[in-house]
PDB file of C-alpha atoms and ligand atoms in Angstrom:
ATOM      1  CA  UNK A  25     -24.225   2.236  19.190  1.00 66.00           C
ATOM      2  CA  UNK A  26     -21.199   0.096  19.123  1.00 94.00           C
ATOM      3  CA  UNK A  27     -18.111   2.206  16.561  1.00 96.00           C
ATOM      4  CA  UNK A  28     -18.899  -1.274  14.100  1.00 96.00           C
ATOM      5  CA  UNK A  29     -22.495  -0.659  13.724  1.00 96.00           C
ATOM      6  CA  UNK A  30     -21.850   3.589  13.557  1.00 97.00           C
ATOM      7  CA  UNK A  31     -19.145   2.400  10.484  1.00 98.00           C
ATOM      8  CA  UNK A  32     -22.236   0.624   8.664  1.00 97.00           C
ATOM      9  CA  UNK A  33     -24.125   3.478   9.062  1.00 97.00           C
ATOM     10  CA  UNK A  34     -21.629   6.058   8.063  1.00 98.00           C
ATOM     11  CA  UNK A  35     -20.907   3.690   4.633  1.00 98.00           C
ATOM     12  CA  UNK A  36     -24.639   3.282   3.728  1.00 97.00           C
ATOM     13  CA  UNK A  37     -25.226   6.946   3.790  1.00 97.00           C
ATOM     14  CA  UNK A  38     -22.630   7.663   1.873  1.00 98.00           C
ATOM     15  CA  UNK A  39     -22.048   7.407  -1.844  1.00 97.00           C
ATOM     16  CA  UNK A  40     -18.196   8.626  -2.898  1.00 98.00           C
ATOM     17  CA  UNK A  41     -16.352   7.363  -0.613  1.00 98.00           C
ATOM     18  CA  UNK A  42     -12.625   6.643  -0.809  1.00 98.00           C
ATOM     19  CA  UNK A  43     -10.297   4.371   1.194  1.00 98.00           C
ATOM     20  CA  UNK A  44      -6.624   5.684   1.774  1.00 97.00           C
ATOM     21  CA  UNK A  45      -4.889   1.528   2.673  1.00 97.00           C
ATOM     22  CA  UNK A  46      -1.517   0.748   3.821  1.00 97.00           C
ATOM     23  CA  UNK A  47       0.272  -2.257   4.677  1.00 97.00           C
ATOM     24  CA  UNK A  48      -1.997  -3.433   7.548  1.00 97.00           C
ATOM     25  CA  UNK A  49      -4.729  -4.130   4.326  1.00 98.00           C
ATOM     26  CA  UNK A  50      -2.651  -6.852   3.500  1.00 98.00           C
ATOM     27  CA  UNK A  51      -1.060  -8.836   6.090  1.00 98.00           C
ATOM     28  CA  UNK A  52      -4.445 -11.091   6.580  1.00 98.00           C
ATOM     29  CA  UNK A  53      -3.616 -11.999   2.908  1.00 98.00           C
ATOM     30  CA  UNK A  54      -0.013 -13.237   4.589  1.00 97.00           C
ATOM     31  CA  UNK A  55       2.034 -10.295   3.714  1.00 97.00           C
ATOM     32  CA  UNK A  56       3.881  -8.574   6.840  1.00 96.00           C
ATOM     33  CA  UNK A  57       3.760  -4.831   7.071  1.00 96.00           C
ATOM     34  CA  UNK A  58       6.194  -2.468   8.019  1.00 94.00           C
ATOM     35  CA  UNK A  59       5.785  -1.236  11.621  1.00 93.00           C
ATOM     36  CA  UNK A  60       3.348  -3.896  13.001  1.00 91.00           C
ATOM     37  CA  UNK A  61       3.731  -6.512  15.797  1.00 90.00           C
ATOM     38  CA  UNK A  62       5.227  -9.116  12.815  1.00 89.00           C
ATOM     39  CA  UNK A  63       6.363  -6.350  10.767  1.00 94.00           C
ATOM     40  CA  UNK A  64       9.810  -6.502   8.524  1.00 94.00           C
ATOM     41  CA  UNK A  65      11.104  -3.439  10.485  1.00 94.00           C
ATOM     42  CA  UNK A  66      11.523  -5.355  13.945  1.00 94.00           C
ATOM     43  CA  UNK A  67      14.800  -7.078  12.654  1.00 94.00           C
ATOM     44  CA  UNK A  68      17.785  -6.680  10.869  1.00 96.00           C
ATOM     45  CA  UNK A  69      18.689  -8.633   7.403  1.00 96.00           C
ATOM     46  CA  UNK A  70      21.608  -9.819   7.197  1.00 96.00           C
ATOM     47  CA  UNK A  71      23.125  -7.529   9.640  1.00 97.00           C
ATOM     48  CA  UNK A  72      21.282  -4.211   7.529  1.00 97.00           C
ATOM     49  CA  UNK A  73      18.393  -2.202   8.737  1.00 97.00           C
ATOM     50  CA  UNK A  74      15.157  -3.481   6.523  1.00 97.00           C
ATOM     51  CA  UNK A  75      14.629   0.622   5.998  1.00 95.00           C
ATOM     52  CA  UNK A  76      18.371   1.276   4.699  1.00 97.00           C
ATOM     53  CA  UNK A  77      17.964  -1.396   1.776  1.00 98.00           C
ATOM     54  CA  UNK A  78      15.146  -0.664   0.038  1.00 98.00           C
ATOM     55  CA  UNK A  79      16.783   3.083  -0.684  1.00 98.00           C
ATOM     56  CA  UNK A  80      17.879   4.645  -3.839  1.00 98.00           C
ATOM     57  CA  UNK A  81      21.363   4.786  -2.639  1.00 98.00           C
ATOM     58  CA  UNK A  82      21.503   1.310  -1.453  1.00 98.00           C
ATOM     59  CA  UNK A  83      20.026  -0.154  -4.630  1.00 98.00           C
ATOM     60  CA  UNK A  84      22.656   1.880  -6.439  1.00 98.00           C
ATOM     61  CA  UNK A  85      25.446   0.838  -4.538  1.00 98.00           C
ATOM     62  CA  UNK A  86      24.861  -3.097  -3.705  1.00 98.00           C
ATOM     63  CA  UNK A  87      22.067  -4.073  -6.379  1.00 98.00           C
ATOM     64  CA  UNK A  88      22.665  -7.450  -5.564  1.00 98.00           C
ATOM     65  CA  UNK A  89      22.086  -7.090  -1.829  1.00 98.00           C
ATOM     66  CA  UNK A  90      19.010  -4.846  -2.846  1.00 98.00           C
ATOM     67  CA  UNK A  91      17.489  -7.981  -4.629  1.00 98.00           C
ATOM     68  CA  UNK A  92      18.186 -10.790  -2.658  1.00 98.00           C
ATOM     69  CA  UNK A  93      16.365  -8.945   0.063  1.00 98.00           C
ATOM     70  CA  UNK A  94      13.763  -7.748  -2.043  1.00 98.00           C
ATOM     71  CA  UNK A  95      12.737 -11.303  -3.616  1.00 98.00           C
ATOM     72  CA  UNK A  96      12.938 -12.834  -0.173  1.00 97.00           C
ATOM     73  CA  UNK A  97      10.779  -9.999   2.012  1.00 97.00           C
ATOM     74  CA  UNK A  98       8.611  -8.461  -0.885  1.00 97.00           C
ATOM     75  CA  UNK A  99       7.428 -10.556  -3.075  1.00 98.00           C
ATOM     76  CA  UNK A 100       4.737 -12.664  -2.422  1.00 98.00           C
ATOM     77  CA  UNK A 101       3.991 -15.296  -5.458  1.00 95.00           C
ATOM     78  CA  UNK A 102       0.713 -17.163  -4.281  1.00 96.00           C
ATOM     79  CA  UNK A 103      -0.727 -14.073  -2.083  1.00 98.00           C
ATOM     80  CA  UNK A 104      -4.746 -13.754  -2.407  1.00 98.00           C
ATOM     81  CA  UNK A 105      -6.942 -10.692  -1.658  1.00 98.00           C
ATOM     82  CA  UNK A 106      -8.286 -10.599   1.907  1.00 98.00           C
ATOM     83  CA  UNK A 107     -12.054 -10.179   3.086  1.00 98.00           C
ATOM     84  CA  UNK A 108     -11.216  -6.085   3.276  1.00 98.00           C
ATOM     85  CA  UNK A 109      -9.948  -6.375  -0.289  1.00 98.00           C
ATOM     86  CA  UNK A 110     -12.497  -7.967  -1.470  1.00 98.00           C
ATOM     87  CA  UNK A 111     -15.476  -5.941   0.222  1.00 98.00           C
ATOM     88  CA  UNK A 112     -14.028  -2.483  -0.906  1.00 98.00           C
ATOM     89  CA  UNK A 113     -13.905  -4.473  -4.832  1.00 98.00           C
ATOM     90  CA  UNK A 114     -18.015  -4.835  -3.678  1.00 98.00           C
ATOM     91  CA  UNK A 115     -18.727  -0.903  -2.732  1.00 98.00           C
ATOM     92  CA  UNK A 116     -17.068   0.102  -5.939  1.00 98.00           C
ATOM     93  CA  UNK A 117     -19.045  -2.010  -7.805  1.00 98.00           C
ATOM     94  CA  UNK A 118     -21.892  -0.831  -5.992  1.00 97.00           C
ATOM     95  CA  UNK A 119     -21.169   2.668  -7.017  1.00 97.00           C
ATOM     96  CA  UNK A 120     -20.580   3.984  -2.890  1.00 98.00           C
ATOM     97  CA  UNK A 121     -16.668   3.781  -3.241  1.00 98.00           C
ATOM     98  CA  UNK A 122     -14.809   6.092  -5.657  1.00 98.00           C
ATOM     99  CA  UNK A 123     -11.210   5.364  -5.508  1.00 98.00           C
ATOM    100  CA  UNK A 124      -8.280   3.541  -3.348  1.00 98.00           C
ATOM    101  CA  UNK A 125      -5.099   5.585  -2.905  1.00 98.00           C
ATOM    102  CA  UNK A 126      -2.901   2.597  -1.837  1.00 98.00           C
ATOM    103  CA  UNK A 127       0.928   2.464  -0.365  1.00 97.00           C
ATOM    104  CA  UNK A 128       1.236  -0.904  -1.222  1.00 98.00           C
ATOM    105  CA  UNK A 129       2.612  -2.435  -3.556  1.00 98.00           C
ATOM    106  CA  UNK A 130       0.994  -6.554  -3.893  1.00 98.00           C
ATOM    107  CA  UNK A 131      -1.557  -5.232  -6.244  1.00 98.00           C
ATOM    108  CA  UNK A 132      -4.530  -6.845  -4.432  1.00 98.00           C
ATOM    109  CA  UNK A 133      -6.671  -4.596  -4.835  1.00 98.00           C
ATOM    110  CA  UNK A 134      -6.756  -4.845  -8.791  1.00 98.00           C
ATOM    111  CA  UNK A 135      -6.420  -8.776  -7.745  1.00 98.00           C
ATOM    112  CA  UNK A 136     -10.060  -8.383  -5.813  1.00 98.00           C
ATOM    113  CA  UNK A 137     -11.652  -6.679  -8.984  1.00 98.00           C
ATOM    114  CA  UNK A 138     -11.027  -2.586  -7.808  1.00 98.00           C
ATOM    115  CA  UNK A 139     -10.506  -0.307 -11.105  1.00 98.00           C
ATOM    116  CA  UNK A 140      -9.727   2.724  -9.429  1.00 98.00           C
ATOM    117  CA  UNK A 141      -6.704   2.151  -7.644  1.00 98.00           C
ATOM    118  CA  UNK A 142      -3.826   4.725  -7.287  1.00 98.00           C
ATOM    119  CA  UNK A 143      -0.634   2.748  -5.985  1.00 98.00           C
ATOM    120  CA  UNK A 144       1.674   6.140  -4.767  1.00 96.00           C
ATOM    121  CA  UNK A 145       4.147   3.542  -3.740  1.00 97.00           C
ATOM    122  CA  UNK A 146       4.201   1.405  -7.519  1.00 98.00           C
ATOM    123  CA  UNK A 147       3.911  -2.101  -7.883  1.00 98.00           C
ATOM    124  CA  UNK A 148       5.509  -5.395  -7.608  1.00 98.00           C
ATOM    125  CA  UNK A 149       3.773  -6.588 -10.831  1.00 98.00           C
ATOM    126  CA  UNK A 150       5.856  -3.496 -13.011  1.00 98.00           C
ATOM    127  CA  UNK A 151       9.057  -3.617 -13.647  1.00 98.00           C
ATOM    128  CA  UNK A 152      11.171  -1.981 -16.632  1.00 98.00           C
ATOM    129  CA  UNK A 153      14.832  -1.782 -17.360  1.00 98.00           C
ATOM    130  CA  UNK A 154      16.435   1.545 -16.428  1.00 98.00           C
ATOM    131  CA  UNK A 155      18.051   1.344 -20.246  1.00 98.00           C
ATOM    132  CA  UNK A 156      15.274   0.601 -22.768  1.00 98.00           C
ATOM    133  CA  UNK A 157      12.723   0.659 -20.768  1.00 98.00           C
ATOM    134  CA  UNK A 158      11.097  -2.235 -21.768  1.00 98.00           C
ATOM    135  CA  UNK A 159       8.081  -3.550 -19.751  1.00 98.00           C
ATOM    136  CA  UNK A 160       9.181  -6.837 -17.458  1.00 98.00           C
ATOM    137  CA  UNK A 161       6.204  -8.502 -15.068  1.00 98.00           C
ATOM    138  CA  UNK A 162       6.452 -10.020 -11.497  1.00 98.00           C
ATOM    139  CA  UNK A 163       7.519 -13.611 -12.444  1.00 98.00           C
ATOM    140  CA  UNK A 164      10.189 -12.168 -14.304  1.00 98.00           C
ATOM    141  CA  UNK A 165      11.858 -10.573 -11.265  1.00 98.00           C
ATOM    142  CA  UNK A 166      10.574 -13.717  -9.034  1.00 98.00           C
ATOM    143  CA  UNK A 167      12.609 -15.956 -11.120  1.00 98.00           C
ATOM    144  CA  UNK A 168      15.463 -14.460 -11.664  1.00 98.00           C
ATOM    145  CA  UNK A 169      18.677 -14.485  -9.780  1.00 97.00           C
ATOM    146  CA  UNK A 170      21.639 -11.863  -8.636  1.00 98.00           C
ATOM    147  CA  UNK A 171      20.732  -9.053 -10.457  1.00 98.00           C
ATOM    148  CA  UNK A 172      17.930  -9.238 -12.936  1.00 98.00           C
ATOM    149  CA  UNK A 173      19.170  -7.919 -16.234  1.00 98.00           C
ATOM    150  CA  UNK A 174      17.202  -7.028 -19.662  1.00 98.00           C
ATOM    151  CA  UNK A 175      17.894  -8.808 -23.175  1.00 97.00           C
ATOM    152  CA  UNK A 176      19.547  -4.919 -23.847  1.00 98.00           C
ATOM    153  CA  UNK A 177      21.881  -5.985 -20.798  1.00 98.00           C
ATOM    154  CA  UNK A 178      20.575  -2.997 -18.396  1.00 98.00           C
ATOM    155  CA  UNK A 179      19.010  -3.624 -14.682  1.00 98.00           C
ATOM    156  CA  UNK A 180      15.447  -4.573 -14.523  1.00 98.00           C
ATOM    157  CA  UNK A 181      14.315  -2.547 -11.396  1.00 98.00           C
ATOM    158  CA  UNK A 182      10.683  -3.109  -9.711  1.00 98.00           C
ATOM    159  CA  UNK A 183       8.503   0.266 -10.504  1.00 98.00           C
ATOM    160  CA  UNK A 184       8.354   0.710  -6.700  1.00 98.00           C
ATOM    161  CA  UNK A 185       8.848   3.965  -5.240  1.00 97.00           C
ATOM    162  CA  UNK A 186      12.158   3.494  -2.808  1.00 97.00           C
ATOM    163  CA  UNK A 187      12.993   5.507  -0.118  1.00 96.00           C
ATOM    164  CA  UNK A 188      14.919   8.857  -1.351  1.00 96.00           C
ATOM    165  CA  UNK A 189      12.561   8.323  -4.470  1.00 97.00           C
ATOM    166  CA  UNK A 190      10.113  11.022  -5.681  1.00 95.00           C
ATOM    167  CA  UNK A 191       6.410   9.928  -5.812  1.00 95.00           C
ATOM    168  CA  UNK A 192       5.174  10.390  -9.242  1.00 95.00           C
ATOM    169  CA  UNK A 193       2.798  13.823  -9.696  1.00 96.00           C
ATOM    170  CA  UNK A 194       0.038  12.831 -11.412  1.00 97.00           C
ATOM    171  CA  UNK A 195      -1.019  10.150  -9.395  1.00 97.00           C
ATOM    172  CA  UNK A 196      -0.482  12.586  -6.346  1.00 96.00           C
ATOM    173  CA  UNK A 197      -2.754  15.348  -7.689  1.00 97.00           C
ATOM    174  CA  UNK A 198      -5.701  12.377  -8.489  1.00 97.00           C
ATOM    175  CA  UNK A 199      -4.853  11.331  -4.750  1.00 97.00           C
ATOM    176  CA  UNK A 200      -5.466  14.690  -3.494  1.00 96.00           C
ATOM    177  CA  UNK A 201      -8.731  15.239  -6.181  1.00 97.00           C
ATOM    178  CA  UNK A 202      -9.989  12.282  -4.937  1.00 97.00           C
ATOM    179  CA  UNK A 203      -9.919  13.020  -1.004  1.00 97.00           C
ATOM    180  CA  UNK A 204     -10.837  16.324  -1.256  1.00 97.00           C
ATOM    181  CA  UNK A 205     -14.176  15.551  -2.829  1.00 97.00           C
ATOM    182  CA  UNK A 206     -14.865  12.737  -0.543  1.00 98.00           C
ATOM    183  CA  UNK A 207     -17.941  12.474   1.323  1.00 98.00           C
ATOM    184  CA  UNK A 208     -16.606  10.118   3.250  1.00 98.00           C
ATOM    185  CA  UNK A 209     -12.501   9.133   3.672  1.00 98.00           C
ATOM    186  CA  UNK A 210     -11.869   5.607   5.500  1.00 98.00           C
ATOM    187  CA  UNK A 211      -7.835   5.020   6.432  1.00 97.00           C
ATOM    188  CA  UNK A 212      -6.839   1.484   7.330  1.00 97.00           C
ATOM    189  CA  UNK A 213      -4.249  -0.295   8.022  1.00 97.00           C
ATOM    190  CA  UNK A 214      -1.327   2.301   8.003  1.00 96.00           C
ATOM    191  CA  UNK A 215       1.266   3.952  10.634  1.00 94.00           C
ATOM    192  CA  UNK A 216       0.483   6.891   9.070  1.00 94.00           C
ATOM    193  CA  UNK A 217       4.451   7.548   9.763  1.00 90.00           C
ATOM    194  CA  UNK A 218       5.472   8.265   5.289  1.00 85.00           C
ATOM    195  CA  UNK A 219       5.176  11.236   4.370  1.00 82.00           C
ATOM    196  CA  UNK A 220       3.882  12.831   2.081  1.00 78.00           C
ATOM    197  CA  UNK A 221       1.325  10.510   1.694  1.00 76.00           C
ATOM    198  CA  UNK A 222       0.549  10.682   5.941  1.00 84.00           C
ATOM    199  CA  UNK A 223      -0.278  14.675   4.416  1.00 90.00           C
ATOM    200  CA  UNK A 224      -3.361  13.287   2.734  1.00 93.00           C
ATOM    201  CA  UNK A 225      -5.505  13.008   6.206  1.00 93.00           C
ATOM    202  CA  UNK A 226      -5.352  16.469   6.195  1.00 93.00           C
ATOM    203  CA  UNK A 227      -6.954  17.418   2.968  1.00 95.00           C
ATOM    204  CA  UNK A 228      -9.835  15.915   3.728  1.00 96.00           C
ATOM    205  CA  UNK A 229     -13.220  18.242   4.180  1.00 94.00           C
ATOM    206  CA  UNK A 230     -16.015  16.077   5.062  1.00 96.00           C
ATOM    207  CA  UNK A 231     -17.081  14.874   8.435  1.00 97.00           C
ATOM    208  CA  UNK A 232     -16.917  10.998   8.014  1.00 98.00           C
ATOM    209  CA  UNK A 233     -13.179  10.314   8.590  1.00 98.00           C
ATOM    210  CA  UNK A 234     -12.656   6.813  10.112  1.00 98.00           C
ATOM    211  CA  UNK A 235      -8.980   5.659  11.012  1.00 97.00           C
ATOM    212  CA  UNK A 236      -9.156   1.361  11.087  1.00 98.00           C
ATOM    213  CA  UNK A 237      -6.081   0.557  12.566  1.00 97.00           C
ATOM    214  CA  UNK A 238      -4.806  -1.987  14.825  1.00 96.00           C
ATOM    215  CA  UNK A 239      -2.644   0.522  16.852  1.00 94.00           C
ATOM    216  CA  UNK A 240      -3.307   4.155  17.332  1.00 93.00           C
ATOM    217  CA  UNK A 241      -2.001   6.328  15.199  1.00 93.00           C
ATOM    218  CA  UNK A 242      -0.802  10.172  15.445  1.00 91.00           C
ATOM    219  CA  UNK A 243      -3.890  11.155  13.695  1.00 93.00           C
ATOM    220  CA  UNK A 244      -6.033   9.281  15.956  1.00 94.00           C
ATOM    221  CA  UNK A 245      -7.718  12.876  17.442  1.00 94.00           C
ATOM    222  CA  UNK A 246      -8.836  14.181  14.208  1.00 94.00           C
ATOM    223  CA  UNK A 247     -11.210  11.552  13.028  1.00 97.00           C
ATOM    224  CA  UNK A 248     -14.862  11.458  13.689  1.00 97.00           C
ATOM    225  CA  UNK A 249     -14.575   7.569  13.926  1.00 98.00           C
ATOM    226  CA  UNK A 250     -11.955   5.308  15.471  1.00 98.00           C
ATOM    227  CA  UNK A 251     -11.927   1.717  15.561  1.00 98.00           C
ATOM    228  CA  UNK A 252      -8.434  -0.487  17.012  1.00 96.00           C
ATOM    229  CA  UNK A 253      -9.469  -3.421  15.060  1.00 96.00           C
ATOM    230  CA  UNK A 254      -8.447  -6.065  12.705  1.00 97.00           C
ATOM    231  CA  UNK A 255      -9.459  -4.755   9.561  1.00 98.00           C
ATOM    232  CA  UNK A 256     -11.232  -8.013   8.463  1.00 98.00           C
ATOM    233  CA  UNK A 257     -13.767  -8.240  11.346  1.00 97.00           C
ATOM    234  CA  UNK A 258     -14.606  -4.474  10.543  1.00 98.00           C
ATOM    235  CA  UNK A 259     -15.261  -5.027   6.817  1.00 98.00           C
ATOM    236  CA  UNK A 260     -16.936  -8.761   7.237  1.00 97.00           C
ATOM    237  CA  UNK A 261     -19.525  -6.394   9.142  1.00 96.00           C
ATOM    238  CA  UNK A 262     -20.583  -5.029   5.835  1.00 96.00           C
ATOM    239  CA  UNK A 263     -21.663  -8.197   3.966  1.00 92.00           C
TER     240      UNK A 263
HETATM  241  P1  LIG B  14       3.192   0.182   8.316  1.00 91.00           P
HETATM  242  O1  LIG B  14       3.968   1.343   8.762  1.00 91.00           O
HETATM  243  O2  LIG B  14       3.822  -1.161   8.383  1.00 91.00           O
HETATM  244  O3  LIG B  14       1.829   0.198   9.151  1.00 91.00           O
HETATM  245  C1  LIG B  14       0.875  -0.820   9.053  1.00 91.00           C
HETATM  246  C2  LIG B  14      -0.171  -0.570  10.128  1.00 91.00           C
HETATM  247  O4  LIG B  14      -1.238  -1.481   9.904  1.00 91.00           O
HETATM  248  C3  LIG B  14       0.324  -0.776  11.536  1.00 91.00           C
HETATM  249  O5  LIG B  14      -0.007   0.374  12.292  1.00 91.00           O
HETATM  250  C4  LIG B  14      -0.433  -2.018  12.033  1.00 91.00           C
HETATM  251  O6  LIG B  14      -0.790  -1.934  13.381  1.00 91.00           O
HETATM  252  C5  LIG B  14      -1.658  -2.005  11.155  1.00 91.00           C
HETATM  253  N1  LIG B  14      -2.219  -3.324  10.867  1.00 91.00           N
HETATM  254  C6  LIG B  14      -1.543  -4.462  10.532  1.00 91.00           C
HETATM  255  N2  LIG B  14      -2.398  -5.453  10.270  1.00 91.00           N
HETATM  256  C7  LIG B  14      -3.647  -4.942  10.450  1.00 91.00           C
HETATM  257  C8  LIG B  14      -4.965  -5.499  10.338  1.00 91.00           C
HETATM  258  N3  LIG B  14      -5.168  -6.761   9.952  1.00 91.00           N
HETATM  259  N4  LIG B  14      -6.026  -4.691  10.623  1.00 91.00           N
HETATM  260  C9  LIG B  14      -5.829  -3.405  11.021  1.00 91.00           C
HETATM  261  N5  LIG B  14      -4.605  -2.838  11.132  1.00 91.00           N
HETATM  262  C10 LIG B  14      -3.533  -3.593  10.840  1.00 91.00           C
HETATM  263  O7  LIG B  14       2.708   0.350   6.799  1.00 91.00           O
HETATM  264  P2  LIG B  14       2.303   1.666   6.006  1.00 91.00           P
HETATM  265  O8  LIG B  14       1.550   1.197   4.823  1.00 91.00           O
HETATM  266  O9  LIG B  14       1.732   2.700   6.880  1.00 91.00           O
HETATM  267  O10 LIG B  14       3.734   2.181   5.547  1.00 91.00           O
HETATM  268  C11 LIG B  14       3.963   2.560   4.303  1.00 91.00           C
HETATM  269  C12 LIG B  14       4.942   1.626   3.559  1.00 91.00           C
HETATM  270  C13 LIG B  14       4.795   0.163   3.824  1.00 91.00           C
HETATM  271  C14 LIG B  14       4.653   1.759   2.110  1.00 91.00           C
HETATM  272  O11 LIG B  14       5.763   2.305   1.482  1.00 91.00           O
HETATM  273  C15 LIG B  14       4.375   0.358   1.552  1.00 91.00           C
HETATM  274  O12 LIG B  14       4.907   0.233   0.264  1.00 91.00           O
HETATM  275  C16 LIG B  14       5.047  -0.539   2.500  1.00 91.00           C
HETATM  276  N6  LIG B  14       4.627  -1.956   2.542  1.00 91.00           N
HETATM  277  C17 LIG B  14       3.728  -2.469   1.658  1.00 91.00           C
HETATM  278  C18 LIG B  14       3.357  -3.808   1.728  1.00 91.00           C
HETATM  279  C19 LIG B  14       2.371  -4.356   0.731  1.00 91.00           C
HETATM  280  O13 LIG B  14       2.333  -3.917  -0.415  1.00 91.00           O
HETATM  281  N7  LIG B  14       1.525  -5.297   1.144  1.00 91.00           N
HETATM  282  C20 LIG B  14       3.897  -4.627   2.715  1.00 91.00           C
HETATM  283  C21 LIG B  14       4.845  -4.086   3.613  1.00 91.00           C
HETATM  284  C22 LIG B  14       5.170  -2.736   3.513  1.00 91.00           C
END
């Protein structure tokens, strides 16, 4: 049996499954990823390493620079959800998939029609200003220029988690609820290089663990299932 036609089997007999996504979920909806063949990482902006700007201390110390690159690289205005998106919106629906833990940030998923959807990473579609914390959305911080400020005159900053940032608890501990009770626990699309959230493979207890990836990964040898493919073609196969 070919590992596509073993993946349809392992999804039909199972009923909670979850999918743990990363970057690589998105790029066939025209969003780059980190670490992939087109990813952001492979050159420098504006003579800065892609990884150094989107830290705390970076946004604290140049907010300007912080934004300019952020508007350009990370925001994606007229980005749709992809075939995988929309197929894992389909096995929720049909009661087999419990739960996405996502890194990203585009909110496609929610975009494809998934309810239970745990960004670890935030989202580009949040955004509140570090003084009043009023509530700002996407086309607010699309639109804007230099250094988006709120009607109370503080910073409007994206509710994405930056590097040197803590990942907020609670949706960590529904992360972890939600693996460990898995039957089955499908990873796609990510390096599997950030930690903590890399951690998660590891809590899972079942024996249907299948890594979708276009590269290998590090975690390659502990899955049952492991398919170097384009996401897409892999989750066409199940309509
Ligand atoms: P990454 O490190 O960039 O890894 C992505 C992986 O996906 C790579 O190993 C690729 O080979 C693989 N890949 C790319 N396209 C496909 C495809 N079509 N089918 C199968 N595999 C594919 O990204 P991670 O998510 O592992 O890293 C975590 C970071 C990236 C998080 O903090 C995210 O917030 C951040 N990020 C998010 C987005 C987004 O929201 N769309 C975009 C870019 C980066």
């Amino acid at each position: 049996m070919n590992e596509i036609n073993k993946f349809i089997e392992m999804v039909e007999e199972s009923d909670n499954i979850v999918f743990f996504g990363g970057a690589g979920v998105s790029t066939e909806s025209g969003i780059p990823d980190f670490r992939g063949v087109n990813g952001l990482y492979l050159n420098d902006y504006d003579g800065l390493k892609p990884e150094e700007i989107i830290s705390r201390p970076f946004f604290d110390r140049y907010p300007e620079k912080f934004y300019k690159f952020y508007r350009d690289k990370m925001l994606f205005k007229n980005a749709k959800p992809s075939t995988t998106h929309l197929v894992l919106a389909k096995l929720e629906e049909r009661g087999k998939l419990k739960g996405i833990v996502t890194q990203n940030i585009d909110g496609l998923h929610q975009m494809a029609g998934s309810k239970n959807v745990i960004e670890i990473h935030g989202s580009v579609h949040r955004n509140y200003c570090m003084t009043c914390h009023k509530f700002y959305d996407f086309n607010f911080i699309a639109d804007s220029t230099g250094i988006p400020r709120c009607e109370c005159g503080g910073i409007v900053k994206p509710d994405v988690v930056l590097y040197n940032e803590s990942l907020n608890e609670n949706d960590i501990n529904k992360s972890i609820s939600l693996i460990q009770n898995a039957d089955m626990l499908i990873i796609g699309g990510t390096s599997l290089t950030v930690y903590p959230a890399a951690g998660f493979v590891d809590l899972y207890r079942g024996n249907k663990l299948v890594l979708i990836n276009k590269s290998e990964t590090s975690f390659d040898s502990k899955a049952d299932l492991v398919i170097n493919d384009s996401l897409g073609k892999v989750f066409e196969a199940l309509t």
